[in-house]
């Protein structure tokens, strides 16, 4: 398990098997990691617990092989059961403070935020990093709140912990985050929805490096 002080959040991949169009999740993630993905968040919103557990075990084996962190979306129990590096929580999920008490200080707790107040609260509650968005229109998640690049910059300046931008980020709009000083970008379709996953990750990573 990695120390949460040494995490590279640069290219943060959130899974969504629907955008893979039947392609294998594990081999797709391997290609993404080879292309530069530095963190994987496993998100399975509509999967039964046993299936989620089995998938998470397989993904855990892969991420361990490449020595990158695996974050589990929402499900603290799954994160603990498979020895994940941490959990990512939304505003309607288990409170970050409670997750921190359960997980202890060595595992990662990430929180989705869309306002300065939520960001400051997440940091106060013990979050290791925050996800901020949605920056752009996204097809992989409904009921998102809009965050402008200007607000993203303001949120980044309000906390000391790493900030990861999320929501509809792709190869054609990532440059709009120039000047925000974010620590990483979280994407789904911009990598997993592409025919050549490794190349998509590689080029997006390069674009983010150019503005960072």
Coordinates of C-alpha atoms in Angstrom, one line a residue:
X1 CA 0.0 0.0 0.0
X2 CA 1.4 3.4 -1.0
X3 CA 1.9 6.2 1.5
X4 CA -0.8 8.8 1.0
X5 CA 2.0 11.5 1.0
X6 CA 3.5 10.2 -2.2
X7 CA 0.4 9.8 -4.5
X8 CA 0.7 11.0 -8.0
X9 CA -2.9 12.1 -8.8
X10 CA -2.0 13.3 -12.3
X11 CA -4.1 11.0 -14.5
X12 CA -6.9 9.5 -12.3
X13 CA -9.0 6.9 -14.1
X14 CA -12.6 6.2 -12.9
X15 CA -14.0 3.0 -14.2
X16 CA -17.3 2.6 -16.0
X17 CA -17.8 -0.8 -17.8
X18 CA -20.6 0.6 -19.9
X19 CA -18.2 2.7 -22.0
X20 CA -16.0 -0.3 -22.7
X21 CA -18.7 -1.7 -25.0
X22 CA -18.0 -5.3 -24.0
X23 CA -14.2 -5.1 -23.8
X24 CA -12.5 -6.8 -20.9
X25 CA -12.1 -4.5 -17.9
X26 CA -8.8 -5.8 -16.6
X27 CA -7.0 -5.7 -19.9
X28 CA -8.4 -2.3 -20.6
X29 CA -7.2 -1.0 -17.3
X30 CA -3.8 -2.5 -18.0
X31 CA -3.6 -0.6 -21.2
X32 CA -4.6 2.6 -19.5
X33 CA -1.9 2.2 -16.8
X34 CA 0.7 1.5 -19.5
X35 CA -0.4 4.8 -21.1
X36 CA 0.2 6.8 -17.9
X37 CA -2.8 6.4 -15.6
X38 CA -1.5 6.9 -12.0
X39 CA -4.6 6.2 -9.9
X40 CA -7.6 3.9 -10.5
X41 CA -11.0 4.3 -8.9
X42 CA -13.3 1.4 -9.2
X43 CA -16.9 2.5 -9.6
X44 CA -19.6 -0.1 -9.7
X45 CA -22.9 1.7 -8.8
X46 CA -25.2 -1.0 -10.0
X47 CA -23.3 -4.2 -9.2
X48 CA -24.3 -6.7 -6.5
X49 CA -21.9 -6.9 -3.6
X50 CA -20.4 -10.3 -4.4
X51 CA -19.8 -9.3 -8.0
X52 CA -18.3 -6.0 -6.9
X53 CA -16.0 -7.9 -4.5
X54 CA -14.8 -10.3 -7.2
X55 CA -14.2 -7.5 -9.7
X56 CA -12.4 -5.5 -7.1
X57 CA -10.1 -8.4 -6.2
X58 CA -9.1 -8.7 -9.9
X59 CA -8.4 -5.0 -10.2
X60 CA -6.5 -5.0 -6.9
X61 CA -4.2 -7.7 -8.3
X62 CA -3.6 -5.6 -11.4
X63 CA -2.9 -2.3 -9.6
X64 CA -0.6 -4.0 -7.1
X65 CA 1.4 -5.4 -10.0
X66 CA 1.9 -1.9 -11.4
X67 CA 2.3 -0.3 -7.9
X68 CA -0.5 2.3 -8.3
X69 CA -3.3 3.1 -5.8
X70 CA -6.7 1.5 -6.1
X71 CA -9.6 3.6 -4.7
X72 CA -13.1 2.1 -4.3
X73 CA -16.0 4.4 -5.0
X74 CA -18.5 4.6 -2.1
X75 CA -18.2 1.1 -0.7
X76 CA -16.1 1.2 2.4
X77 CA -16.8 -2.5 3.1
X78 CA -15.4 -3.5 -0.3
X79 CA -12.4 -1.3 0.1
X80 CA -11.6 -3.0 3.4
X81 CA -12.3 -6.5 2.2
X82 CA -9.9 -6.4 -0.7
X83 CA -7.2 -4.2 0.9
X84 CA -7.7 -1.2 -1.4
X85 CA -5.7 1.9 -0.9
X86 CA -8.7 3.9 0.0
X87 CA -12.3 5.0 -0.7
X88 CA -13.9 7.9 -2.6
X89 CA -17.1 9.4 -1.2
X90 CA -19.8 11.7 -2.6
X91 CA -21.7 14.3 -0.6
X92 CA -24.5 11.8 0.1
X93 CA -22.3 8.9 1.0
X94 CA -20.8 8.0 4.4
X95 CA -19.2 11.2 6.0
X96 CA -15.5 11.5 5.4
X97 CA -14.8 11.8 9.1
X98 CA -16.5 8.5 9.8
X99 CA -14.6 6.8 7.0
X100 CA -11.4 8.2 8.4
X101 CA -12.2 6.8 11.8
X102 CA -12.9 3.3 10.3
X103 CA -10.0 3.2 7.9
X104 CA -7.3 4.8 10.1
X105 CA -4.7 7.2 9.0
X106 CA -2.9 5.1 6.4
X107 CA -5.6 4.7 3.8
X108 CA -6.8 7.3 1.4
X109 CA -10.1 9.1 1.7
X110 CA -11.3 11.2 -1.2
X111 CA -14.4 13.4 -1.3
X112 CA -16.4 14.8 -4.2
X113 CA -16.9 18.6 -3.8
X114 CA -18.4 21.4 -5.9
X115 CA -18.0 24.5 -3.6
X116 CA -15.3 26.1 -1.5
X117 CA -17.3 25.3 1.6
X118 CA -17.5 21.6 0.8
X119 CA -13.8 21.5 0.0
X120 CA -12.8 23.1 3.3
X121 CA -15.1 20.8 5.2
X122 CA -13.7 17.7 3.4
X123 CA -10.2 18.8 4.4
X124 CA -11.3 19.4 8.0
X125 CA -13.0 16.0 8.1
X126 CA -9.7 14.3 7.2
X127 CA -9.9 13.9 3.4
X128 CA -6.6 13.2 1.7
X129 CA -7.7 14.7 -1.6
X130 CA -10.9 16.1 -3.2
X131 CA -12.5 15.6 -6.6
X132 CA -14.0 18.8 -7.9
X133 CA -16.6 19.0 -10.7
X134 CA -18.3 18.6 -13.0
X135 CA -16.1 20.9 -15.1
X136 CA -17.8 20.0 -18.4
X137 CA -20.8 18.1 -19.5
X138 CA -20.5 14.4 -18.9
X139 CA -22.4 11.5 -20.2
X140 CA -21.3 9.0 -17.5
X141 CA -23.0 10.6 -14.5
X142 CA -26.3 12.3 -14.0
X143 CA -27.3 15.1 -11.6
X144 CA -23.8 16.7 -11.6
X145 CA -23.2 20.2 -10.4
X146 CA -21.4 22.6 -12.7
X147 CA -18.0 24.0 -11.6
X148 CA -16.3 26.7 -13.7
X149 CA -12.5 26.7 -14.1
X150 CA -12.5 30.0 -12.1
X151 CA -14.3 28.3 -9.2
X152 CA -12.0 25.3 -9.5
X153 CA -9.0 27.7 -9.1
X154 CA -10.7 29.3 -6.1
X155 CA -11.3 25.8 -4.5
X156 CA -7.7 24.8 -5.2
X157 CA -6.6 27.9 -3.3
X158 CA -8.8 27.2 -0.3
X159 CA -7.3 23.9 0.7
X160 CA -3.9 22.3 1.3
X161 CA -4.7 18.8 0.1
X162 CA -4.5 17.7 -3.6
X163 CA -7.3 18.7 -5.9
X164 CA -8.4 16.5 -8.8
X165 CA -10.7 18.0 -11.5
X166 CA -13.4 15.8 -12.9
X167 CA -16.4 15.8 -15.2
X168 CA -16.3 15.6 -19.0
X169 CA -12.6 16.3 -19.3
X170 CA -11.2 15.1 -22.6
X171 CA -8.4 15.8 -25.1
X172 CA -10.1 18.8 -26.6
X173 CA -11.0 20.7 -23.4
X174 CA -8.2 19.9 -20.9
X175 CA -6.3 23.0 -21.9
X176 CA -9.2 25.1 -20.4
X177 CA -7.8 24.0 -17.0
X178 CA -4.6 25.8 -17.6
X179 CA -3.9 28.1 -14.7
X180 CA -6.0 26.3 -12.2
X181 CA -2.9 24.5 -10.7
X182 CA -4.9 21.3 -10.1
X183 CA -3.0 18.2 -9.0
X184 CA -4.7 15.9 -11.4
X185 CA -7.6 15.2 -13.8
X186 CA -10.1 12.4 -13.4
X187 CA -11.5 10.9 -16.6
X188 CA -13.7 8.0 -17.7
X189 CA -14.7 8.1 -21.4
X190 CA -11.7 10.1 -22.6
X191 CA -9.7 6.9 -22.0
X192 CA -12.0 3.9 -21.6
X193 CA -14.3 5.0 -24.4
X194 CA -11.5 5.2 -27.0
X195 CA -10.5 2.4 -29.3
X196 CA -6.8 2.7 -28.5
X197 CA -6.9 3.0 -24.7
X198 CA -3.2 3.1 -24.1
X199 CA -2.7 5.8 -26.7
X200 CA -5.6 7.8 -25.4
X201 CA -4.1 7.7 -21.9
X202 CA -0.7 8.6 -23.2
X203 CA -1.8 11.6 -25.1
X204 CA -4.1 12.9 -22.4
X205 CA -1.3 12.6 -19.9
X206 CA 1.0 14.6 -22.1
X207 CA -1.7 17.3 -22.6
X208 CA -2.1 17.6 -18.8
X209 CA 1.7 17.8 -18.3
X210 CA 1.8 20.6 -20.8
X211 CA -0.5 22.8 -18.8
X212 CA 0.8 21.8 -15.4

